[in-house]
Short mmCIF file of C-alpha atoms and ligand atoms in Angstrom, two decimals:
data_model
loop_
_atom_site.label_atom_id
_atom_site.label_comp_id
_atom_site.label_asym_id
_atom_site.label_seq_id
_atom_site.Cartn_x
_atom_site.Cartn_y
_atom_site.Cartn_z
CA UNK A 1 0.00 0.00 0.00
CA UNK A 2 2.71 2.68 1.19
CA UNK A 3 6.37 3.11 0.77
CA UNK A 4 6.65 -0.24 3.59
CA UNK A 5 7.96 -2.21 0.65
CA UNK A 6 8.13 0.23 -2.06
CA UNK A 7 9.80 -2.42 -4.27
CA UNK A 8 6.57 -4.76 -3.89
CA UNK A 9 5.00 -4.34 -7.59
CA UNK A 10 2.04 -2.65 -7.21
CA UNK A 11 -0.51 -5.63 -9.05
CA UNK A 12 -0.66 -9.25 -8.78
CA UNK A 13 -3.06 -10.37 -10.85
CA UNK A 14 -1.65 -13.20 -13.12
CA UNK A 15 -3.04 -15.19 -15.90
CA UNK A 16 -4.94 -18.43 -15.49
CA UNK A 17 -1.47 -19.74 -17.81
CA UNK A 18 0.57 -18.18 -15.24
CA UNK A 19 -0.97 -19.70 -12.35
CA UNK A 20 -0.43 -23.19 -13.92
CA UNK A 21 2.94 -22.47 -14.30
CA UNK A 22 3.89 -21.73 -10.84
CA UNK A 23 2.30 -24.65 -9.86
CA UNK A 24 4.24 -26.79 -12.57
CA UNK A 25 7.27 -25.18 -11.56
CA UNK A 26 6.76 -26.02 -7.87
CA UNK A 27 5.95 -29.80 -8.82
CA UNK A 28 8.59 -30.03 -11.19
CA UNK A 29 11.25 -28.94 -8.87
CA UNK A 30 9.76 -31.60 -6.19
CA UNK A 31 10.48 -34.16 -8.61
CA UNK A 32 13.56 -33.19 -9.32
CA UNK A 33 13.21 -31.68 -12.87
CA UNK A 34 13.92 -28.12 -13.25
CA UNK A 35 12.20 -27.46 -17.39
CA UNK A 36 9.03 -25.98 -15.68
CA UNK A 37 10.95 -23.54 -13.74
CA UNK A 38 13.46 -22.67 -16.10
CA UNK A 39 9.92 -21.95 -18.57
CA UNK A 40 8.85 -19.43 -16.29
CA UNK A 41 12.67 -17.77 -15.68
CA UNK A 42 12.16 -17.55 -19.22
CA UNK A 43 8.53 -15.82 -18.71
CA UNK A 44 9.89 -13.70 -15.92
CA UNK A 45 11.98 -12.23 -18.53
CA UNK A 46 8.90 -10.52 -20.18
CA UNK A 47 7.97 -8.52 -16.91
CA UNK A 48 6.18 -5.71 -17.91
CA UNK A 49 2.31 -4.12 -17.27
CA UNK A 50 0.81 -4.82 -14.40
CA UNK A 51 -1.65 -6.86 -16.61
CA UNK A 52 1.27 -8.95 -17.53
CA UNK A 53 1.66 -10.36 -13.39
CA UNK A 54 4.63 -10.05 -11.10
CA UNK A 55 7.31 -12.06 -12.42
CA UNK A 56 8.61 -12.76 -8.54
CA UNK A 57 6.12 -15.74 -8.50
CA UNK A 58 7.46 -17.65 -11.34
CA UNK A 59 10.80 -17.76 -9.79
CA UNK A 60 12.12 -20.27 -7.80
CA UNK A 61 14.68 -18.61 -5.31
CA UNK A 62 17.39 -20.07 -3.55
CA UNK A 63 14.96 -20.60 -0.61
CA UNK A 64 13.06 -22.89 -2.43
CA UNK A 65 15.87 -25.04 -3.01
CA UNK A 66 17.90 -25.52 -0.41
CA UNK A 67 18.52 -25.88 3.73
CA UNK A 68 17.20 -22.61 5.89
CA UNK A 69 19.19 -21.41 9.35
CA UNK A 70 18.74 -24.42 12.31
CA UNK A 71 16.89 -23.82 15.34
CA UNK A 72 18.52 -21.55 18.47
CA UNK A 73 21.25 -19.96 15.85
CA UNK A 74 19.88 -16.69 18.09
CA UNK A 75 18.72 -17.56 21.35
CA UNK A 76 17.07 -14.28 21.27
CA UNK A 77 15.14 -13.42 18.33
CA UNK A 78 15.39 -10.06 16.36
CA UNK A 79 13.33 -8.74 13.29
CA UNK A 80 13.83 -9.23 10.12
CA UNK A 81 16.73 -7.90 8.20
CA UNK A 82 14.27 -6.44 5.65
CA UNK A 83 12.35 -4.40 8.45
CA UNK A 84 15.51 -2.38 9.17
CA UNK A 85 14.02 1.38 8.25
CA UNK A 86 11.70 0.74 11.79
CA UNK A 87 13.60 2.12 14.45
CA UNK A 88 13.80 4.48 17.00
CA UNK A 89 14.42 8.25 16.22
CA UNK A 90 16.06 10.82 18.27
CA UNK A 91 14.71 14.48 16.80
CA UNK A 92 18.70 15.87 16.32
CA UNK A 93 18.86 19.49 17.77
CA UNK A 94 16.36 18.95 20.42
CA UNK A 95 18.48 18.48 23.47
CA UNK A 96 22.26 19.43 23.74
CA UNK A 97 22.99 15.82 25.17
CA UNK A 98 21.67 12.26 24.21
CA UNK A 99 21.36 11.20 27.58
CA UNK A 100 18.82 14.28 28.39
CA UNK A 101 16.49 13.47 24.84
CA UNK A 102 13.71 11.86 23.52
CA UNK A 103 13.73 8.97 21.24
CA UNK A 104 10.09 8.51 19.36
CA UNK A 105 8.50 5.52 18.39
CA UNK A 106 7.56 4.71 14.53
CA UNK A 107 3.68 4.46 15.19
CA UNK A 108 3.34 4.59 11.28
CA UNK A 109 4.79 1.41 11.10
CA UNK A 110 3.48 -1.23 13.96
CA UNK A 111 0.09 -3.12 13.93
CA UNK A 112 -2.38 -3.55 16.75
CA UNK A 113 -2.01 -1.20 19.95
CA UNK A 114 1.33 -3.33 21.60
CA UNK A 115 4.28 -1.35 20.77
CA UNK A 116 7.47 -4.10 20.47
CA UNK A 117 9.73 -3.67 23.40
CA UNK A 118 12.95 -2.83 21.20
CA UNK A 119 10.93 0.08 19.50
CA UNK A 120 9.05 1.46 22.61
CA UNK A 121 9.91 5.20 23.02
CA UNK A 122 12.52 6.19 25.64
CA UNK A 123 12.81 9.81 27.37
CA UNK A 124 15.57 10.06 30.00
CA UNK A 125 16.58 13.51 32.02
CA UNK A 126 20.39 12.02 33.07
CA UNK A 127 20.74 9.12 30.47
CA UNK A 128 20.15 5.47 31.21
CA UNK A 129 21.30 2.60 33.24
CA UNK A 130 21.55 -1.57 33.22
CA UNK A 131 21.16 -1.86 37.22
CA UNK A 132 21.95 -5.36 38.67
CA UNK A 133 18.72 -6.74 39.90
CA UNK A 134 20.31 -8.62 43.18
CA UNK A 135 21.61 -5.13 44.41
CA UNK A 136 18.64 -2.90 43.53
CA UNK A 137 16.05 -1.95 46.87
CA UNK A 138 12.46 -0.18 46.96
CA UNK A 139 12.19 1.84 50.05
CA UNK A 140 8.83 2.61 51.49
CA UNK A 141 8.66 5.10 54.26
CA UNK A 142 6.28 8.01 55.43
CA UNK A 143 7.03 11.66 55.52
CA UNK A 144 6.31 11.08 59.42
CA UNK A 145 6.02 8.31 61.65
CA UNK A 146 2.59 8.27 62.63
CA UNK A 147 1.47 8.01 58.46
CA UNK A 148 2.78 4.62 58.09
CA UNK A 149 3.68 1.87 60.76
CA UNK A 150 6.58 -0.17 59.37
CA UNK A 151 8.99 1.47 57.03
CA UNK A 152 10.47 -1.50 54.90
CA UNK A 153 12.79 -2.09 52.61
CA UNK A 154 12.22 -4.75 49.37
CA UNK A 155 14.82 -6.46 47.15
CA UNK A 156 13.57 -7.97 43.93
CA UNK A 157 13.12 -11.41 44.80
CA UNK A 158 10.47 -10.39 48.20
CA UNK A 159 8.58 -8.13 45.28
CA UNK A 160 8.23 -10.77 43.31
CA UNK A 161 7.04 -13.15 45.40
CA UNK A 162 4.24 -11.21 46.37
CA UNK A 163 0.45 -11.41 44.51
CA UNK A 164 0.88 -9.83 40.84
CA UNK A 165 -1.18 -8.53 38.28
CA UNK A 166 -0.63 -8.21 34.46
CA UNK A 167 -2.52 -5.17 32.48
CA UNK A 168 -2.26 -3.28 29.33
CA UNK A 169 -1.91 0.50 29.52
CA UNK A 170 -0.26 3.32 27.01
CA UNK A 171 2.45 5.60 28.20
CA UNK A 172 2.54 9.10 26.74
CA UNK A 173 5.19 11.39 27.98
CA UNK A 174 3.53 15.17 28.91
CA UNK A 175 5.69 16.60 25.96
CA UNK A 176 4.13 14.25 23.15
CA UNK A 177 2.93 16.79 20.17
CA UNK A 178 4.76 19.49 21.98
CA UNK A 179 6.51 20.84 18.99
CA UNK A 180 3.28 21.80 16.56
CA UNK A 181 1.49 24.13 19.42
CA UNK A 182 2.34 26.80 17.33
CA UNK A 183 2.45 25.22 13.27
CA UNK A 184 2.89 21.87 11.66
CA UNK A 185 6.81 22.11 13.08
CA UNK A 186 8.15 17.62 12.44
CA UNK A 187 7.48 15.73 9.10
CA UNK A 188 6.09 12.46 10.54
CA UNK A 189 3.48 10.76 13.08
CA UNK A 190 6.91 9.33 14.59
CA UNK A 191 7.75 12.73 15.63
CA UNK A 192 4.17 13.81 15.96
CA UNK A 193 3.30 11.60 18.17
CA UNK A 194 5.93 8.77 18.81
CA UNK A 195 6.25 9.70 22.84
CA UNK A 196 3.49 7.36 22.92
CA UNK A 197 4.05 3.78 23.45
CA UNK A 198 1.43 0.76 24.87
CA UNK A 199 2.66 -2.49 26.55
CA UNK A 200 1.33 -5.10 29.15
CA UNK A 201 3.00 -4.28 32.42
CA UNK A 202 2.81 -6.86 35.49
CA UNK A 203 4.07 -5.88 38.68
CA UNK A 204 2.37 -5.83 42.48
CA UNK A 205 -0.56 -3.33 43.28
CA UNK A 206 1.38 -0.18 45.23
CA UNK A 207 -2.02 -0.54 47.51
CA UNK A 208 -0.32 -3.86 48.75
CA UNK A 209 2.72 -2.91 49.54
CA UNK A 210 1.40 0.19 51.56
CA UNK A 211 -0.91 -2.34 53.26
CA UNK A 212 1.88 -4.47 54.38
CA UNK A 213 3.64 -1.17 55.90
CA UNK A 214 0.51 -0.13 57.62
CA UNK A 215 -0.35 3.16 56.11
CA UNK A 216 -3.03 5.15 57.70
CA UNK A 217 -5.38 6.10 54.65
CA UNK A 218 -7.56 8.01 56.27
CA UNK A 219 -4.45 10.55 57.11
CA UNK A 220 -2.00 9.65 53.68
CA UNK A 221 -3.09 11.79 51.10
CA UNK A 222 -0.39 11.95 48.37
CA UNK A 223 2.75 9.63 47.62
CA UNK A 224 6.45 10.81 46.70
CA UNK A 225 7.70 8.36 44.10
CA UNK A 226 11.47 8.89 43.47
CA UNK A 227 14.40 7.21 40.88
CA UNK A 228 17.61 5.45 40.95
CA UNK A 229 19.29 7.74 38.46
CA UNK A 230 21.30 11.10 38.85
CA UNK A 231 18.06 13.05 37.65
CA UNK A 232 16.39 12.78 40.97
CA UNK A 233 13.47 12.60 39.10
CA UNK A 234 10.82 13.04 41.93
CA UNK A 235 7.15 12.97 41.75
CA UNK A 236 3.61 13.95 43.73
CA UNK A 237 0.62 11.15 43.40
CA UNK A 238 -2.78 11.37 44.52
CA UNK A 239 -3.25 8.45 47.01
CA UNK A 240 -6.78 8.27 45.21
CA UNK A 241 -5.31 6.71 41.90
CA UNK A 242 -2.75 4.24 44.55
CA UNK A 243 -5.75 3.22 46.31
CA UNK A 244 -8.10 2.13 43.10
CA UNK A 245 -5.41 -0.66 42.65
CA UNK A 246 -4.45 0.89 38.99
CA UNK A 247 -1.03 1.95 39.86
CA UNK A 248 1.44 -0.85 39.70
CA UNK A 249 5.29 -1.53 41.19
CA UNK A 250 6.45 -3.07 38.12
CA UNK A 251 9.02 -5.16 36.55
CA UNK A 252 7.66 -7.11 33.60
CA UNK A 253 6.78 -5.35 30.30
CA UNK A 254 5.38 -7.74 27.19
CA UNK A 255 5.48 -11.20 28.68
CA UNK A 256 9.69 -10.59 30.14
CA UNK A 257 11.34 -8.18 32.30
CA UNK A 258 11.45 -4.44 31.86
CA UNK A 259 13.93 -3.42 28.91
CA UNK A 260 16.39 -1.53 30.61
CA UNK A 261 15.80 2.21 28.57
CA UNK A 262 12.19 1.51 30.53
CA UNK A 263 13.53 1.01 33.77
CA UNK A 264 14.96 -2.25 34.57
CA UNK A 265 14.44 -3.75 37.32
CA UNK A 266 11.38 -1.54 38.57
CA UNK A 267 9.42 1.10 37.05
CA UNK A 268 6.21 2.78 38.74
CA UNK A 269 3.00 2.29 36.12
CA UNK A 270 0.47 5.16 36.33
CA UNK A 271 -2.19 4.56 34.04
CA UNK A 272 -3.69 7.58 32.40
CA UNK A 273 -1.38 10.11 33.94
CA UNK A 274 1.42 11.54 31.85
CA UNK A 275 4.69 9.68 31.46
CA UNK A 276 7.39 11.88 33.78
CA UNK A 277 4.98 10.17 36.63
CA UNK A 278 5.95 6.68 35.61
CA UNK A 279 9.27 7.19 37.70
CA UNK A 280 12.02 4.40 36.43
CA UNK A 281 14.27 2.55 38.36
CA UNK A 282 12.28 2.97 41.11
CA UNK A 283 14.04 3.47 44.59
CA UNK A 284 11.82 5.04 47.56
CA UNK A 285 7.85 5.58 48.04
CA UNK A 286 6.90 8.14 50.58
CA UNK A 287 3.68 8.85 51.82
CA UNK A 288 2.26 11.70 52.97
CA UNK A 289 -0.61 13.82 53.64
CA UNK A 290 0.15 17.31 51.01
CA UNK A 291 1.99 17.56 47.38
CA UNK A 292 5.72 17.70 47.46
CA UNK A 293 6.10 20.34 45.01
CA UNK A 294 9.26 18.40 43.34
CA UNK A 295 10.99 20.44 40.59
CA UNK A 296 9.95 18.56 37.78
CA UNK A 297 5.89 19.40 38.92
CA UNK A 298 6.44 22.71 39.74
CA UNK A 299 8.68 24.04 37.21
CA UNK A 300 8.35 21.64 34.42
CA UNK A 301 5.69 19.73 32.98
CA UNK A 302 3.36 22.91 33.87
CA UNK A 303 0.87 24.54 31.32
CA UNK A 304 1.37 28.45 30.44
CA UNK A 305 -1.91 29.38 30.08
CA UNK A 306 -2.72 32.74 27.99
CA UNK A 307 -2.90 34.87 31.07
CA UNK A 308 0.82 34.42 31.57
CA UNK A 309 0.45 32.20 34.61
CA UNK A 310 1.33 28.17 34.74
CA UNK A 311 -1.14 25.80 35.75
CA UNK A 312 0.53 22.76 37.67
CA UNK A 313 -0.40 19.27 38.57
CA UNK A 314 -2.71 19.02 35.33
CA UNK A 315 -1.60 14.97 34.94
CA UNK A 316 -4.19 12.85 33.30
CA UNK A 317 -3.48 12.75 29.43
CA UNK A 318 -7.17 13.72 27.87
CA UNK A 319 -8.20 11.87 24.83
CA UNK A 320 -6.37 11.84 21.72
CA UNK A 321 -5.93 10.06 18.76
CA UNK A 322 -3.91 10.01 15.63
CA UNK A 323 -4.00 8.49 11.69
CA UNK A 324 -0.87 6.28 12.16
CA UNK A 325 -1.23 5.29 7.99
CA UNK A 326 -1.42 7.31 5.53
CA UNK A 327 0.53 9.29 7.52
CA UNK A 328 3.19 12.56 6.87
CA UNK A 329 6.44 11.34 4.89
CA UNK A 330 4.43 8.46 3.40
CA UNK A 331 3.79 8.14 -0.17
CA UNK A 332 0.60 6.44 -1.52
CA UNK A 333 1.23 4.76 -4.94
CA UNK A 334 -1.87 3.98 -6.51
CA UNK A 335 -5.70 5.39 -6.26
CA UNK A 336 -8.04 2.86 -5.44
CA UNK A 337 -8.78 1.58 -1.72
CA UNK A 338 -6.48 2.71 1.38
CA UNK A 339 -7.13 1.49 4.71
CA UNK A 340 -7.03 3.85 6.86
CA UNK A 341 -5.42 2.90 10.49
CA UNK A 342 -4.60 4.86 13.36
CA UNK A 343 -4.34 5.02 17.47
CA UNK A 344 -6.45 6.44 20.34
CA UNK A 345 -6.70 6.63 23.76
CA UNK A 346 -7.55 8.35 26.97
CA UNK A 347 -6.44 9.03 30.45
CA UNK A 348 -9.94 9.24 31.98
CA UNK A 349 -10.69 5.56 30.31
CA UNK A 350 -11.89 3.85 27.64
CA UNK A 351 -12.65 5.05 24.01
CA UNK A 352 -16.09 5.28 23.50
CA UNK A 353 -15.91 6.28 19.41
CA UNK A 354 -13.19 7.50 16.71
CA UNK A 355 -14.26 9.53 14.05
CA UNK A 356 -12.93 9.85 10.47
CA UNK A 357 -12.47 12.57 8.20
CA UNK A 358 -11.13 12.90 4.65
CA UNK A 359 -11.87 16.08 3.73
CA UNK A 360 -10.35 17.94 6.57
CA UNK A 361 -12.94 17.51 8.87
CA UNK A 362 -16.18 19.03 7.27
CA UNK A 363 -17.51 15.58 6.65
CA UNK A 364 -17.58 12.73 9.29
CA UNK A 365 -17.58 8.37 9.40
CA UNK A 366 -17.54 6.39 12.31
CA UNK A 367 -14.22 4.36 12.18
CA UNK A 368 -14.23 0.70 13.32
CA UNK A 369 -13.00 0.58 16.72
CA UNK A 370 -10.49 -3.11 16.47
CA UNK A 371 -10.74 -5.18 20.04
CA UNK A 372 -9.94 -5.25 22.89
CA UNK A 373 -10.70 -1.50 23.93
CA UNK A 374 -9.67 -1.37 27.51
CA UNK A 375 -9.19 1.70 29.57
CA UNK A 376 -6.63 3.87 29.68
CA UNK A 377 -4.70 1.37 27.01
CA UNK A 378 -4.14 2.17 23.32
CA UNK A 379 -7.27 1.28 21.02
CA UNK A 380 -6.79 0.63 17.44
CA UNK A 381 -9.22 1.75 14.54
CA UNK A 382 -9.57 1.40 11.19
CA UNK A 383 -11.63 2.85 8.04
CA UNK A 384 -12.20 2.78 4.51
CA UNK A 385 -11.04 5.24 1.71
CA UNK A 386 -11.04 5.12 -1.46
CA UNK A 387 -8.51 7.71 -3.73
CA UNK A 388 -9.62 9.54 -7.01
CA UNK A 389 -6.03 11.17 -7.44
CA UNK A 390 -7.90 13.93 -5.79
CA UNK A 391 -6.30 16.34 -2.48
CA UNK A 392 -7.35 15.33 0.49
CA UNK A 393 -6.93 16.02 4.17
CA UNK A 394 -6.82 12.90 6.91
CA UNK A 395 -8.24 13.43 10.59
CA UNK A 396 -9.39 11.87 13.51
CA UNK A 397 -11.30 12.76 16.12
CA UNK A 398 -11.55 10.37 19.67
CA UNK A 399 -14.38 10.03 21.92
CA UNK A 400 -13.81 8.63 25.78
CA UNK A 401 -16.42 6.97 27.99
CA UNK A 402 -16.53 9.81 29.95
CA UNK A 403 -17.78 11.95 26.77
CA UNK A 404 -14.54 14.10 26.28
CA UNK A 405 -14.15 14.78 22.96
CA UNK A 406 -10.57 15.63 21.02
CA UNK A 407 -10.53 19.26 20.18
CA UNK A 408 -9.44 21.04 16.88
CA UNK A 409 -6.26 23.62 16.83
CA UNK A 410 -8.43 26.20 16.75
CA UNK A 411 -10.32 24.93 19.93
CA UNK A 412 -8.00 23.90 21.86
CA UNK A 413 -5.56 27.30 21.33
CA UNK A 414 -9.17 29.54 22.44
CA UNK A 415 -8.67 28.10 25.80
CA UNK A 416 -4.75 27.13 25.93
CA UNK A 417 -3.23 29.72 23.78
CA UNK A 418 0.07 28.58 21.98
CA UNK A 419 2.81 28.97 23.79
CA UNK A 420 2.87 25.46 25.78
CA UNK A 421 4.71 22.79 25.56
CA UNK A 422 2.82 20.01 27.25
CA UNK A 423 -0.86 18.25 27.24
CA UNK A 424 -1.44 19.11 23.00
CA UNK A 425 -4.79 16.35 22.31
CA UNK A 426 -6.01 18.32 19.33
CA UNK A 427 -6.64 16.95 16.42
CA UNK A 428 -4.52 16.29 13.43
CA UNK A 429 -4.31 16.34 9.92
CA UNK A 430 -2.48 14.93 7.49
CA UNK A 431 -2.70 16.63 3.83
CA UNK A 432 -2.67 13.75 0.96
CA UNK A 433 -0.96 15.83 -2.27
CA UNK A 434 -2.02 14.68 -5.84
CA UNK A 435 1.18 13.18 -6.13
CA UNK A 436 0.19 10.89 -3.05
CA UNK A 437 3.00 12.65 -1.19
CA UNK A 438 1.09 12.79 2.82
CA UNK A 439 2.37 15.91 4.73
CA UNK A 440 1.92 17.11 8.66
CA UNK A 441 -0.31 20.63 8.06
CA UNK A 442 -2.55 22.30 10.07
CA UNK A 443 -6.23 23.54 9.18
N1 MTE B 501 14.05 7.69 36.98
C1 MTE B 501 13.51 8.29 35.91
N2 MTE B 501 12.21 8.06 35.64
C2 MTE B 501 11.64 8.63 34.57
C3 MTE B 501 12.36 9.51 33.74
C4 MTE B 501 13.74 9.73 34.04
O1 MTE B 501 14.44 10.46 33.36
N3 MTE B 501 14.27 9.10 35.13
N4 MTE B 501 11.71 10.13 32.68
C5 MTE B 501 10.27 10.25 32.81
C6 MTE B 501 9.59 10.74 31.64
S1 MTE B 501 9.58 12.43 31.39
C7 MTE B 501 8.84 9.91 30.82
S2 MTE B 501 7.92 10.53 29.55
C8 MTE B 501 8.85 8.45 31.02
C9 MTE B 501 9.36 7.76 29.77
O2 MTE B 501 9.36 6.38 29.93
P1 MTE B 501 10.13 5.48 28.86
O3 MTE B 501 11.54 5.98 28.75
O4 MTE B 501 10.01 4.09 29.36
O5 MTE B 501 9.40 5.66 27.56
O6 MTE B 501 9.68 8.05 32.11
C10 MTE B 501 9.64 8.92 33.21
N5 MTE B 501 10.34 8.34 34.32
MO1 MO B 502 8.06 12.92 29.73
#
């Protein structure tokens, strides 16, 4: 469909003749003559219109003919050599240091709302770090004695011997979309909207381990959550969220153990809040009864708001969504029927209904929302267009259960202004050229 595998011929159709020779060749070759396949080498020679067929079926390649890689030759699988182009992007000029950055995650390219381990997005303040497991400790105190009754400390293996639960939930740093609050500013949905990344995460409940220290909930209001790393990366949490069970002490992320980028060996999971609360490398919990007011709450991840003043402690990430494919930087090379694919997803829960438009958002179709929708977890939809060769302009527009809908630019910036850098959900657009170049604008 798209430039995935631009070398793919665009048609397949073959000729009732051709069929019968592929098959012929394929029989031939089992029984050990080779006339019907060198007949259609000779065929393959006379590639030309589409009408013609794709000469790759009438070959037999050298995979066809001989002994593929044994079993175990990597005890750790890896993706195919041909899927090289889907990586991991840093944006170059946005931080002075790599260990400070961003890296975004190619949304245009993955299927299905789990993003791969290897490709999940990674945003460090002071770089990252491969702890050793048997050395690393989770503190849990209180910010005075009479708060919480027994102050503990956990290695690894007590964590994980304790109850655990597995669930899937998106991360999305404050920052994602940051750059086009003012204009269309990054080429692609990777840079759009890559600090957005979905995964199953199992750990133990927080709620259990503050049961086992004895913490007086009627008195706790808040937790401090606080990293391993040199960034001191300290943050406030409402002891409602701790107490519905949702936020997790984890340390497995898609089936194995946290990746170390993500945190390895413990990260906390917040569901629905932005990502600078999902503290990595998780060392201490303190409870307490007000907010701490840590740096990176009071003087980042804040909202200027067109009065000049910053509003603080706005976490929960409101619903969003984005077309993942056709997206900006991809070509499409033939009019005819596109699928149209993206991503959304909500803070508050689950999505309730994605909306479609092709003309820049005068008309409307409900897209097909793809199971499972879960809350506050990626949900995938899809929808149907057809190209004349004609402009057009790709949008989507999210629904949550709680019956928050995504905002336009022009909706969003009445209220907001444009001078932030954190919490963009507005919708986007994507502008389809005759020449089935897709580009990032805004309308
Ligand atoms: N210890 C620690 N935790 C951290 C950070 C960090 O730099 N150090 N970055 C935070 C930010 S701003 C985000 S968006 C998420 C990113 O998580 P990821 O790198 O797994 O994608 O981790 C958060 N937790
Ligand atoms: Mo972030």
């Amino acid at each position: 469909m798209l430039n995935r595998f631009i070398q793919r011929a665009p048609e397949h159709f073959l000729s009732r003749e051709q069929i019968h020779e592929v098959r012929a060749g394929r029989r031939g070759f089992l029984a050990g003559a080779f006339a019907a396949a060198a007949a259609a080498a000779g065929h393959a020679n006379a590639q030309g219109s589409a009408a013609e067929g794709d000469a790759n079926i009438l070959n037999l390649p050298a995979h066809s003919k001989g002994l593929g890689q044994p079993v175990a030759a990597r005890g750790y699988g890896l993706p195919s050599e041909w899927e090289k182009n889907l990586q991991r992007r840093e944006s170059p000029g946005l931080t002075r240091i790599g260990q400070a950055s961003v890296s975004f995650c190619p949304l245009q390219g993955l299927f299905g709302i789990i993003t791969p381990s290897g490709l999940h997005f990674e945003r460090h303040h002071q770089g990252w770090w491969d702890i050793d497991p048997s050395k690393h400790r989770l503190m849990v105190n209180g910010s005075d004695d009479s708060l919480l009754k027994r102050p503990m400390v956990f290695g690894m293996d007590e964590l994980m011997r304790l109850p655990n639960v597995s669930r899937m939930h998106f991360i999305e740093c404050g920052a994602n979309t940051g750059m086009e609050w003012g204009n269309a500013a990054v080429p692609t949905v990777q840079y759009t909207h890559g600090m957005l990344s979905c995964s199953e995460f199992t750990g133990v409940p927080l709620r259990t381990l503050l049961e086992l220290c004895g913490v007086d909930f009627k008195r706790a209001k808040f937790i401090l959550a606080e990293g391993a790393d040199g960034s001191g990366m300290t943050r406030t949490i409402p002891m409602s969220l701790v107490m519905s069970g949702e936020v997790l002490v984890a340390y497995g992320q898609n089936g194995e153990m946290l990746r170390p980028e993500n945190g390895y060996p413990l990260r906390l999971v917040v569901p629905g809040v932005q990502g600078v609360s999902w503290v990595k490398y998780l060392r201490r919990i303190e409870v307490g009864d007000m907010p701490y007011g840590a740096k990176d709450e009071t003087i980042h991840y804040v909202d200027l708001m067109p009065d000049g003043l910053h509003r603080q402690y706005t976490s929960i990430q409101e619903v969003k969504s984005v077309v993942t494919s056709p997206s900006g930087g991809q070509v499409l090379l033939q009019k005819g029927f596109h699928n149209v694919t993206g991503l959304a997803w909500s803070g508050r829960g689950k999505i309730r209904r994605v909306d479609v438009s092709v003309d820049g958002g005068r008309n409307w179709t409900q897209a097909r929302l793809e199971g499972p929708v879960l809350s506050k977890c990626l949900t995938r939809f899809n929808a149907d267009f057809v190209w004349d060769g004609k402009p057009a302009i790709f949008q989507s527009r999210a629904v949550d259960e709680t019956g928050q809908i995504q905002p336009t630019y022009n909706e969003l910036r009445k209220v907001r202004a444009s001078r932030s850098i954190y919490h963009n959900n507005a919708i986007q657009s994507w502008s389809l050229e005759e020449n089935g170049e897709v580009k990032n604008v805004q309308v």
